[in-house]
Amino acid sequence: MSLAEWAIRRLIIVIVATATVSAIGAGALGFFMGRNSSDDGPKASADPEPVSDVPTEAPPTGTPAVVVPPSSEATAAPAAGDSPIGAPTRVNQFGVPVGYPHTEAGAISACGNYFTAYNTPTNRTTDRIHEFFRSISIPTSADMLANGILEVDRANAAALGVPSIQDPSVNFDARPIGYQVESSSESEVKILVWATISFGVYDSTDPNKQAQSRWGSDRCQLSWDQDDWKLLNADDGPDGPLLRSRSAGEYRNFIMAGGPKE
């Protein structure tokens, strides 16, 4: 019996058939693939809250802002006037929070928000995606990231038997939960964003296409460019722990803008 398993390699979210598993074994995070753990028990969620009263360049499209406190790994103290929790100062024309302080906390907040933004189906359409990535990425990375998503989404749509992942029958919902700082300097930061994602076709009776949720991580790499944290690269991270496991505590929590600090 052919059942679904997620492909495990960079730049792939494609569902492939295998006879060696009895259920979907791993999930997709971001637009890359990493083997992630599943949870058969009740799911807990912690949705990021939006930043309020933020000046805008254009009306936002619903992308939430994720803000975090500085961690012990921070290498640079916040400059005068910078938010101690890395809050963005505005949203861009695609509704993505931008304008982060030149601090580690600012970079972490940017990764959480960018993860949410590039996992928003409306930002992944062919007529939008290149300009979208140019708004949050360094110039040399934008087209590479956009083309990677388009490749993945076309393959996923074919595997699911739908015209596109924007089809109303497709469930695609990614939620960042926590983070780990892998490396940090004044010019570049690499962060694991731990998240849960649900992907598949609503109400499908085909086990290869059914929408299911999985845990995992994306590796977000940012560079300080043009007075903001810009996306340099994104890749699949290691397995994500279940929320109920002890290892889940190794990931720090995102917090609400203006909320209590850890």
PDB file of C-alpha atoms in Angstrom:
ATOM      1  CA  MET A   1       0.000   0.000   0.000  1.00  0.00           C
ATOM      2  CA  SER A   2       1.446   3.352  -1.019  1.00  0.00           C
ATOM      3  CA  LEU A   3       1.375   5.914   1.795  1.00  0.00           C
ATOM      4  CA  ALA A   4       2.811   9.403   2.080  1.00  0.00           C
ATOM      5  CA  GLU A   5       6.132  10.474   3.510  1.00  0.00           C
ATOM      6  CA  TRP A   6       7.695  13.882   3.312  1.00  0.00           C
ATOM      7  CA  ALA A   7      10.812  14.236   1.141  1.00  0.00           C
ATOM      8  CA  ILE A   8      13.838  15.041   3.282  1.00  0.00           C
ATOM      9  CA  ARG A   9      16.046  17.518   1.492  1.00  0.00           C
ATOM     10  CA  ARG A  10      16.547  21.225   1.051  1.00  0.00           C
ATOM     11  CA  LEU A  11      14.028  23.075  -1.102  1.00  0.00           C
ATOM     12  CA  ILE A  12      11.479  20.253  -1.096  1.00  0.00           C
ATOM     13  CA  ILE A  13       8.106  19.943   0.616  1.00  0.00           C
ATOM     14  CA  VAL A  14       6.908  17.426  -1.971  1.00  0.00           C
ATOM     15  CA  ILE A  15       4.848  14.424  -0.851  1.00  0.00           C
ATOM     16  CA  VAL A  16       6.291  11.177  -2.225  1.00  0.00           C
ATOM     17  CA  ALA A  17       4.934   7.628  -2.108  1.00  0.00           C
ATOM     18  CA  THR A  18       6.624   4.930  -0.048  1.00  0.00           C
ATOM     19  CA  ALA A  19       5.779   1.374   0.957  1.00  0.00           C
ATOM     20  CA  THR A  20       7.911   1.417   4.076  1.00  0.00           C
ATOM     21  CA  VAL A  21       5.741   3.551   6.361  1.00  0.00           C
ATOM     22  CA  SER A  22       2.211   3.250   7.641  1.00  0.00           C
ATOM     23  CA  ALA A  23       1.485   6.954   8.112  1.00  0.00           C
ATOM     24  CA  ILE A  24       2.804  10.366   7.176  1.00  0.00           C
ATOM     25  CA  GLY A  25       6.087  10.301   9.006  1.00  0.00           C
ATOM     26  CA  ALA A  26       7.424  13.833   8.828  1.00  0.00           C
ATOM     27  CA  GLY A  27       6.210  17.338   8.157  1.00  0.00           C
ATOM     28  CA  ALA A  28       7.237  20.395   6.216  1.00  0.00           C
ATOM     29  CA  LEU A  29       8.374  23.628   7.755  1.00  0.00           C
ATOM     30  CA  GLY A  30       8.812  26.756   5.727  1.00  0.00           C
ATOM     31  CA  PHE A  31       9.479  25.913   2.101  1.00  0.00           C
ATOM     32  CA  PHE A  32      12.228  23.458   2.983  1.00  0.00           C
ATOM     33  CA  MET A  33      12.003  19.960   4.367  1.00  0.00           C
ATOM     34  CA  GLY A  34      13.278  18.443   7.572  1.00  0.00           C
ATOM     35  CA  ARG A  35      12.247  15.262   9.339  1.00  0.00           C
ATOM     36  CA  ASN A  36      10.009  16.327  12.189  1.00  0.00           C
ATOM     37  CA  SER A  37       8.309  14.602  15.050  1.00  0.00           C
ATOM     38  CA  SER A  38       4.583  13.927  15.179  1.00  0.00           C
ATOM     39  CA  ASP A  39       2.261  14.063  18.139  1.00  0.00           C
ATOM     40  CA  ASP A  40      -0.708  11.730  18.430  1.00  0.00           C
ATOM     41  CA  GLY A  41      -1.997  13.463  21.540  1.00  0.00           C
ATOM     42  CA  PRO A  42      -3.761  16.799  21.966  1.00  0.00           C
ATOM     43  CA  LYS A  43      -2.015  19.719  20.280  1.00  0.00           C
ATOM     44  CA  ALA A  44      -1.110  22.836  22.205  1.00  0.00           C
ATOM     45  CA  SER A  45      -0.684  26.108  20.360  1.00  0.00           C
ATOM     46  CA  ALA A  46       0.867  29.474  21.127  1.00  0.00           C
ATOM     47  CA  ASP A  47       0.005  31.905  18.367  1.00  0.00           C
ATOM     48  CA  PRO A  48       2.117  35.082  18.168  1.00  0.00           C
ATOM     49  CA  GLU A  49       0.236  38.275  18.874  1.00  0.00           C
ATOM     50  CA  PRO A  50       0.393  41.246  16.496  1.00  0.00           C
ATOM     51  CA  VAL A  51       2.243  44.431  17.378  1.00  0.00           C
ATOM     52  CA  SER A  52      -0.270  47.232  17.840  1.00  0.00           C
ATOM     53  CA  ASP A  53       0.027  50.924  16.949  1.00  0.00           C
ATOM     54  CA  VAL A  54       2.914  50.375  14.538  1.00  0.00           C
ATOM     55  CA  PRO A  55       3.354  52.993  11.768  1.00  0.00           C
ATOM     56  CA  THR A  56       2.723  51.486   8.365  1.00  0.00           C
ATOM     57  CA  GLU A  57       4.022  52.012   4.860  1.00  0.00           C
ATOM     58  CA  ALA A  58       0.908  50.252   3.507  1.00  0.00           C
ATOM     59  CA  PRO A  59      -2.061  48.438   5.065  1.00  0.00           C
ATOM     60  CA  PRO A  60      -0.922  45.108   6.560  1.00  0.00           C
ATOM     61  CA  THR A  61      -2.183  41.794   5.188  1.00  0.00           C
ATOM     62  CA  GLY A  62      -2.588  40.076   8.534  1.00  0.00           C
ATOM     63  CA  THR A  63       0.990  38.894   9.077  1.00  0.00           C
ATOM     64  CA  PRO A  64       1.515  38.814  12.855  1.00  0.00           C
ATOM     65  CA  ALA A  65       4.543  40.318  14.530  1.00  0.00           C
ATOM     66  CA  VAL A  66       6.592  38.098  16.798  1.00  0.00           C
ATOM     67  CA  VAL A  67       8.752  39.825  19.386  1.00  0.00           C
ATOM     68  CA  VAL A  68      11.330  38.241  21.664  1.00  0.00           C
ATOM     69  CA  PRO A  69      13.475  39.288  24.619  1.00  0.00           C
ATOM     70  CA  PRO A  70      17.277  39.385  24.314  1.00  0.00           C
ATOM     71  CA  SER A  71      18.959  36.088  25.150  1.00  0.00           C
ATOM     72  CA  SER A  72      22.178  35.344  26.992  1.00  0.00           C
ATOM     73  CA  GLU A  73      23.869  34.753  23.623  1.00  0.00           C
ATOM     74  CA  ALA A  74      23.469  38.425  22.638  1.00  0.00           C
ATOM     75  CA  THR A  75      26.684  39.935  21.314  1.00  0.00           C
ATOM     76  CA  ALA A  76      25.643  43.550  21.012  1.00  0.00           C
ATOM     77  CA  ALA A  77      23.765  45.737  23.485  1.00  0.00           C
ATOM     78  CA  PRO A  78      20.729  47.637  22.187  1.00  0.00           C
ATOM     79  CA  ALA A  79      21.470  51.157  21.020  1.00  0.00           C
ATOM     80  CA  ALA A  80      19.726  54.073  22.666  1.00  0.00           C
ATOM     81  CA  GLY A  81      16.081  54.102  21.687  1.00  0.00           C
ATOM     82  CA  ASP A  82      16.102  50.493  20.431  1.00  0.00           C
ATOM     83  CA  SER A  83      13.404  48.171  21.705  1.00  0.00           C
ATOM     84  CA  PRO A  84      14.811  45.722  24.277  1.00  0.00           C
ATOM     85  CA  ILE A  85      12.525  43.050  22.811  1.00  0.00           C
ATOM     86  CA  GLY A  86      13.430  43.613  19.166  1.00  0.00           C
ATOM     87  CA  ALA A  87      10.124  45.135  18.076  1.00  0.00           C
ATOM     88  CA  PRO A  88       9.751  46.209  14.434  1.00  0.00           C
ATOM     89  CA  THR A  89       8.960  49.848  13.688  1.00  0.00           C
ATOM     90  CA  ARG A  90       6.664  49.528  10.652  1.00  0.00           C
ATOM     91  CA  VAL A  91       5.208  47.124   8.096  1.00  0.00           C
ATOM     92  CA  ASN A  92       6.159  47.100   4.431  1.00  0.00           C
ATOM     93  CA  GLN A  93       3.949  47.095   1.346  1.00  0.00           C
ATOM     94  CA  PHE A  94       3.353  43.347   1.767  1.00  0.00           C
ATOM     95  CA  GLY A  95       2.197  43.695   5.351  1.00  0.00           C
ATOM     96  CA  VAL A  96       5.422  42.238   6.793  1.00  0.00           C
ATOM     97  CA  PRO A  97       6.818  43.873   9.957  1.00  0.00           C
ATOM     98  CA  VAL A  98      10.241  45.383   9.186  1.00  0.00           C
ATOM     99  CA  GLY A  99      12.579  47.979  10.682  1.00  0.00           C
ATOM    100  CA  TYR A 100      14.219  45.917  13.447  1.00  0.00           C
ATOM    101  CA  PRO A 101      16.869  47.134  15.883  1.00  0.00           C
ATOM    102  CA  HIS A 102      20.480  46.143  15.198  1.00  0.00           C
ATOM    103  CA  THR A 103      20.478  43.632  18.052  1.00  0.00           C
ATOM    104  CA  GLU A 104      20.178  39.890  18.464  1.00  0.00           C
ATOM    105  CA  ALA A 105      16.631  40.327  19.766  1.00  0.00           C
ATOM    106  CA  GLY A 106      15.771  42.272  16.630  1.00  0.00           C
ATOM    107  CA  ALA A 107      17.123  39.454  14.453  1.00  0.00           C
ATOM    108  CA  ILE A 108      15.119  36.817  16.343  1.00  0.00           C
ATOM    109  CA  SER A 109      11.928  38.824  15.941  1.00  0.00           C
ATOM    110  CA  ALA A 110      12.654  39.228  12.233  1.00  0.00           C
ATOM    111  CA  CYS A 111      13.084  35.469  11.799  1.00  0.00           C
ATOM    112  CA  GLY A 112       9.766  34.744  13.493  1.00  0.00           C
ATOM    113  CA  ASN A 113       7.946  37.276  11.353  1.00  0.00           C
ATOM    114  CA  TYR A 114       9.667  36.316   8.094  1.00  0.00           C
ATOM    115  CA  PHE A 115       8.893  32.636   8.730  1.00  0.00           C
ATOM    116  CA  THR A 116       5.215  33.518   9.106  1.00  0.00           C
ATOM    117  CA  ALA A 117       5.285  35.775   6.041  1.00  0.00           C
ATOM    118  CA  TYR A 118       6.858  33.335   3.590  1.00  0.00           C
ATOM    119  CA  ASN A 119       4.497  30.620   4.818  1.00  0.00           C
ATOM    120  CA  THR A 120       1.476  32.779   3.981  1.00  0.00           C
ATOM    121  CA  PRO A 121      -0.011  31.356   0.744  1.00  0.00           C
ATOM    122  CA  THR A 122      -0.906  34.787  -0.677  1.00  0.00           C
ATOM    123  CA  ASN A 123       2.780  35.755  -0.590  1.00  0.00           C
ATOM    124  CA  ARG A 124       3.698  32.657  -2.618  1.00  0.00           C
ATOM    125  CA  THR A 125       1.804  33.463  -5.838  1.00  0.00           C
ATOM    126  CA  THR A 126       3.802  33.813  -9.053  1.00  0.00           C
ATOM    127  CA  ASP A 127       2.839  37.458  -9.515  1.00  0.00           C
ATOM    128  CA  ARG A 128       3.851  38.438  -5.972  1.00  0.00           C
ATOM    129  CA  ILE A 129       6.616  36.242  -4.654  1.00  0.00           C
ATOM    130  CA  HIS A 130       9.681  37.854  -6.268  1.00  0.00           C
ATOM    131  CA  GLU A 131       8.830  41.365  -5.128  1.00  0.00           C
ATOM    132  CA  PHE A 132       7.791  39.991  -1.744  1.00  0.00           C
ATOM    133  CA  PHE A 133      11.220  38.465  -1.165  1.00  0.00           C
ATOM    134  CA  ARG A 134      12.976  41.571  -2.434  1.00  0.00           C
ATOM    135  CA  SER A 135      11.224  43.443   0.378  1.00  0.00           C
ATOM    136  CA  ILE A 136      12.713  41.267   3.155  1.00  0.00           C
ATOM    137  CA  SER A 137      15.866  39.693   1.675  1.00  0.00           C
ATOM    138  CA  ILE A 138      19.307  40.821   0.603  1.00  0.00           C
ATOM    139  CA  PRO A 139      19.336  41.459  -3.167  1.00  0.00           C
ATOM    140  CA  THR A 140      21.459  38.421  -4.047  1.00  0.00           C
ATOM    141  CA  SER A 141      19.133  36.010  -2.203  1.00  0.00           C
ATOM    142  CA  ALA A 142      15.659  37.210  -3.169  1.00  0.00           C
ATOM    143  CA  ASP A 143      15.262  35.448  -6.518  1.00  0.00           C
ATOM    144  CA  MET A 144      16.862  32.240  -5.251  1.00  0.00           C
ATOM    145  CA  LEU A 145      14.413  32.045  -2.365  1.00  0.00           C
ATOM    146  CA  ALA A 146      11.430  32.933  -4.554  1.00  0.00           C
ATOM    147  CA  ASN A 147      12.331  30.384  -7.241  1.00  0.00           C
ATOM    148  CA  GLY A 148      12.799  27.706  -4.589  1.00  0.00           C
ATOM    149  CA  ILE A 149       9.308  28.247  -3.242  1.00  0.00           C
ATOM    150  CA  LEU A 150       7.752  28.256  -6.703  1.00  0.00           C
ATOM    151  CA  GLU A 151       9.467  24.945  -7.506  1.00  0.00           C
ATOM    152  CA  VAL A 152       8.255  23.361  -4.298  1.00  0.00           C
ATOM    153  CA  ASP A 153       4.716  24.674  -4.585  1.00  0.00           C
ATOM    154  CA  ARG A 154       4.318  23.434  -8.151  1.00  0.00           C
ATOM    155  CA  ALA A 155       5.466  19.962  -7.121  1.00  0.00           C
ATOM    156  CA  ASN A 156       3.212  19.950  -4.073  1.00  0.00           C
ATOM    157  CA  ALA A 157       0.187  21.061  -6.083  1.00  0.00           C
ATOM    158  CA  ALA A 158       0.786  18.236  -8.555  1.00  0.00           C
ATOM    159  CA  ALA A 159       1.198  15.713  -5.727  1.00  0.00           C
ATOM    160  CA  LEU A 160      -2.043  16.866  -4.107  1.00  0.00           C
ATOM    161  CA  GLY A 161      -3.915  16.990  -7.420  1.00  0.00           C
ATOM    162  CA  VAL A 162      -4.849  20.673  -7.096  1.00  0.00           C
ATOM    163  CA  PRO A 163      -4.229  23.658  -9.402  1.00  0.00           C
ATOM    164  CA  SER A 164      -2.059  25.425  -6.813  1.00  0.00           C
ATOM    165  CA  ILE A 165      -1.428  25.528  -3.074  1.00  0.00           C
ATOM    166  CA  GLN A 166      -3.665  28.624  -3.008  1.00  0.00           C
ATOM    167  CA  ASP A 167      -6.627  26.425  -3.927  1.00  0.00           C
ATOM    168  CA  PRO A 168      -9.400  26.676  -1.280  1.00  0.00           C
ATOM    169  CA  SER A 169      -9.231  22.908  -0.742  1.00  0.00           C
ATOM    170  CA  VAL A 170      -5.623  23.128   0.513  1.00  0.00           C
ATOM    171  CA  ASN A 171      -4.831  23.510   4.201  1.00  0.00           C
ATOM    172  CA  PHE A 172      -1.516  25.333   4.671  1.00  0.00           C
ATOM    173  CA  ASP A 173      -0.991  26.837   8.114  1.00  0.00           C
ATOM    174  CA  ALA A 174       2.397  27.445   9.772  1.00  0.00           C
ATOM    175  CA  ARG A 175       2.820  28.757  13.340  1.00  0.00           C
ATOM    176  CA  PRO A 176       6.164  29.690  14.946  1.00  0.00           C
ATOM    177  CA  ILE A 177       6.441  28.567  18.562  1.00  0.00           C
ATOM    178  CA  GLY A 178       9.996  29.115  19.777  1.00  0.00           C
ATOM    179  CA  TYR A 179      13.609  29.672  18.787  1.00  0.00           C
ATOM    180  CA  GLN A 180      17.252  28.814  19.377  1.00  0.00           C
ATOM    181  CA  VAL A 181      20.191  31.063  18.507  1.00  0.00           C
ATOM    182  CA  GLU A 182      22.818  29.009  16.661  1.00  0.00           C
ATOM    183  CA  SER A 183      25.277  31.838  16.001  1.00  0.00           C
ATOM    184  CA  SER A 184      25.239  35.592  16.383  1.00  0.00           C
ATOM    185  CA  SER A 185      27.426  38.526  15.400  1.00  0.00           C
ATOM    186  CA  GLU A 186      26.846  42.187  14.612  1.00  0.00           C
ATOM    187  CA  SER A 187      26.488  41.441  10.903  1.00  0.00           C
ATOM    188  CA  GLU A 188      24.922  37.968  10.709  1.00  0.00           C
ATOM    189  CA  VAL A 189      22.655  35.804  12.853  1.00  0.00           C
ATOM    190  CA  LYS A 190      21.558  32.187  12.402  1.00  0.00           C
ATOM    191  CA  ILE A 191      18.444  31.062  14.266  1.00  0.00           C
ATOM    192  CA  LEU A 192      16.344  27.911  14.465  1.00  0.00           C
ATOM    193  CA  VAL A 193      12.634  28.707  14.387  1.00  0.00           C
ATOM    194  CA  TRP A 194      10.676  25.848  15.981  1.00  0.00           C
ATOM    195  CA  ALA A 195       7.175  25.622  14.610  1.00  0.00           C
ATOM    196  CA  THR A 196       4.192  23.492  13.732  1.00  0.00           C
ATOM    197  CA  ILE A 197       2.731  23.306  10.251  1.00  0.00           C
ATOM    198  CA  SER A 198      -0.388  21.722   8.788  1.00  0.00           C
ATOM    199  CA  PHE A 199      -0.458  20.863   5.098  1.00  0.00           C
ATOM    200  CA  GLY A 200      -2.719  18.802   2.864  1.00  0.00           C
ATOM    201  CA  VAL A 201      -6.200  18.664   1.341  1.00  0.00           C
ATOM    202  CA  TYR A 202      -9.226  19.289   3.535  1.00  0.00           C
ATOM    203  CA  ASP A 203     -11.576  16.291   3.915  1.00  0.00           C
ATOM    204  CA  SER A 204      -9.480  14.079   1.639  1.00  0.00           C
ATOM    205  CA  THR A 205      -9.999  10.325   2.006  1.00  0.00           C
ATOM    206  CA  ASP A 206      -6.577   9.673   0.442  1.00  0.00           C
ATOM    207  CA  PRO A 207      -4.005   9.167   3.248  1.00  0.00           C
ATOM    208  CA  ASN A 208      -1.330  10.571   0.930  1.00  0.00           C
ATOM    209  CA  LYS A 209      -3.173  13.883   0.680  1.00  0.00           C
ATOM    210  CA  GLN A 210      -4.881  14.365   4.037  1.00  0.00           C
ATOM    211  CA  ALA A 211      -3.971  17.509   5.962  1.00  0.00           C
ATOM    212  CA  GLN A 212      -1.841  16.653   8.999  1.00  0.00           C
ATOM    213  CA  SER A 213       0.183  18.676  11.484  1.00  0.00           C
ATOM    214  CA  ARG A 214       3.824  18.123  12.394  1.00  0.00           C
ATOM    215  CA  TRP A 215       6.547  19.756  14.490  1.00  0.00           C
ATOM    216  CA  GLY A 216       9.936  20.812  13.170  1.00  0.00           C
ATOM    217  CA  SER A 217      12.357  23.682  12.683  1.00  0.00           C
ATOM    218  CA  ASP A 218      13.563  26.064  10.000  1.00  0.00           C
ATOM    219  CA  ARG A 219      17.037  27.545  10.008  1.00  0.00           C
ATOM    220  CA  CYS A 220      16.762  31.291   9.398  1.00  0.00           C
ATOM    221  CA  GLN A 221      19.923  33.173   8.393  1.00  0.00           C
ATOM    222  CA  LEU A 222      19.873  36.976   8.456  1.00  0.00           C
ATOM    223  CA  SER A 223      22.343  39.652   7.426  1.00  0.00           C
ATOM    224  CA  TRP A 224      22.375  43.284   8.550  1.00  0.00           C
ATOM    225  CA  ASP A 225      21.790  45.213   5.320  1.00  0.00           C
ATOM    226  CA  GLN A 226      20.408  48.682   4.543  1.00  0.00           C
ATOM    227  CA  ASP A 227      19.751  49.384   8.228  1.00  0.00           C
ATOM    228  CA  ASP A 228      17.597  46.317   8.800  1.00  0.00           C
ATOM    229  CA  TRP A 229      17.821  42.542   9.287  1.00  0.00           C
ATOM    230  CA  LYS A 230      17.358  40.942   5.862  1.00  0.00           C
ATOM    231  CA  LEU A 231      16.886  37.297   4.968  1.00  0.00           C
ATOM    232  CA  LEU A 232      20.093  35.770   3.624  1.00  0.00           C
ATOM    233  CA  ASN A 233      18.922  32.168   3.478  1.00  0.00           C
ATOM    234  CA  ALA A 234      16.417  29.718   4.934  1.00  0.00           C
ATOM    235  CA  ASP A 235      16.808  25.982   5.242  1.00  0.00           C
ATOM    236  CA  ASP A 236      15.324  22.970   6.978  1.00  0.00           C
ATOM    237  CA  GLY A 237      16.499  22.553  10.555  1.00  0.00           C
ATOM    238  CA  PRO A 238      16.755  19.481  12.765  1.00  0.00           C
ATOM    239  CA  ASP A 239      13.839  17.462  14.118  1.00  0.00           C
ATOM    240  CA  GLY A 240      11.497  19.464  16.289  1.00  0.00           C
ATOM    241  CA  PRO A 241      10.617  18.034  19.718  1.00  0.00           C
ATOM    242  CA  LEU A 242       7.057  17.472  20.833  1.00  0.00           C
ATOM    243  CA  LEU A 243       5.752  20.279  22.973  1.00  0.00           C
ATOM    244  CA  ARG A 244       5.238  17.845  25.857  1.00  0.00           C
ATOM    245  CA  SER A 245       8.856  16.623  25.810  1.00  0.00           C
ATOM    246  CA  ARG A 246      11.661  17.909  28.057  1.00  0.00           C
ATOM    247  CA  SER A 247      13.753  18.921  25.057  1.00  0.00           C
ATOM    248  CA  ALA A 248      11.047  21.410  24.059  1.00  0.00           C
ATOM    249  CA  GLY A 249      12.265  23.532  26.954  1.00  0.00           C
ATOM    250  CA  GLU A 250      15.535  24.112  25.104  1.00  0.00           C
ATOM    251  CA  TYR A 251      13.661  26.446  22.761  1.00  0.00           C
ATOM    252  CA  ARG A 252      12.935  29.901  24.125  1.00  0.00           C
ATOM    253  CA  ASN A 253       9.460  31.384  23.859  1.00  0.00           C
ATOM    254  CA  PHE A 254       8.455  34.265  21.650  1.00  0.00           C
ATOM    255  CA  ILE A 255       6.668  36.926  23.681  1.00  0.00           C
ATOM    256  CA  MET A 256       4.064  39.561  22.915  1.00  0.00           C
ATOM    257  CA  ALA A 257       5.230  43.068  22.137  1.00  0.00           C
ATOM    258  CA  GLY A 258       5.129  45.011  25.381  1.00  0.00           C
ATOM    259  CA  GLY A 259       4.617  41.834  27.378  1.00  0.00           C
ATOM    260  CA  PRO A 260       6.678  40.464  30.273  1.00  0.00           C
ATOM    261  CA  LYS A 261      10.325  39.644  29.643  1.00  0.00           C
ATOM    262  CA  GLU A 262      11.907  36.277  30.476  1.00  0.00           C
TER     263      GLU A 262
END
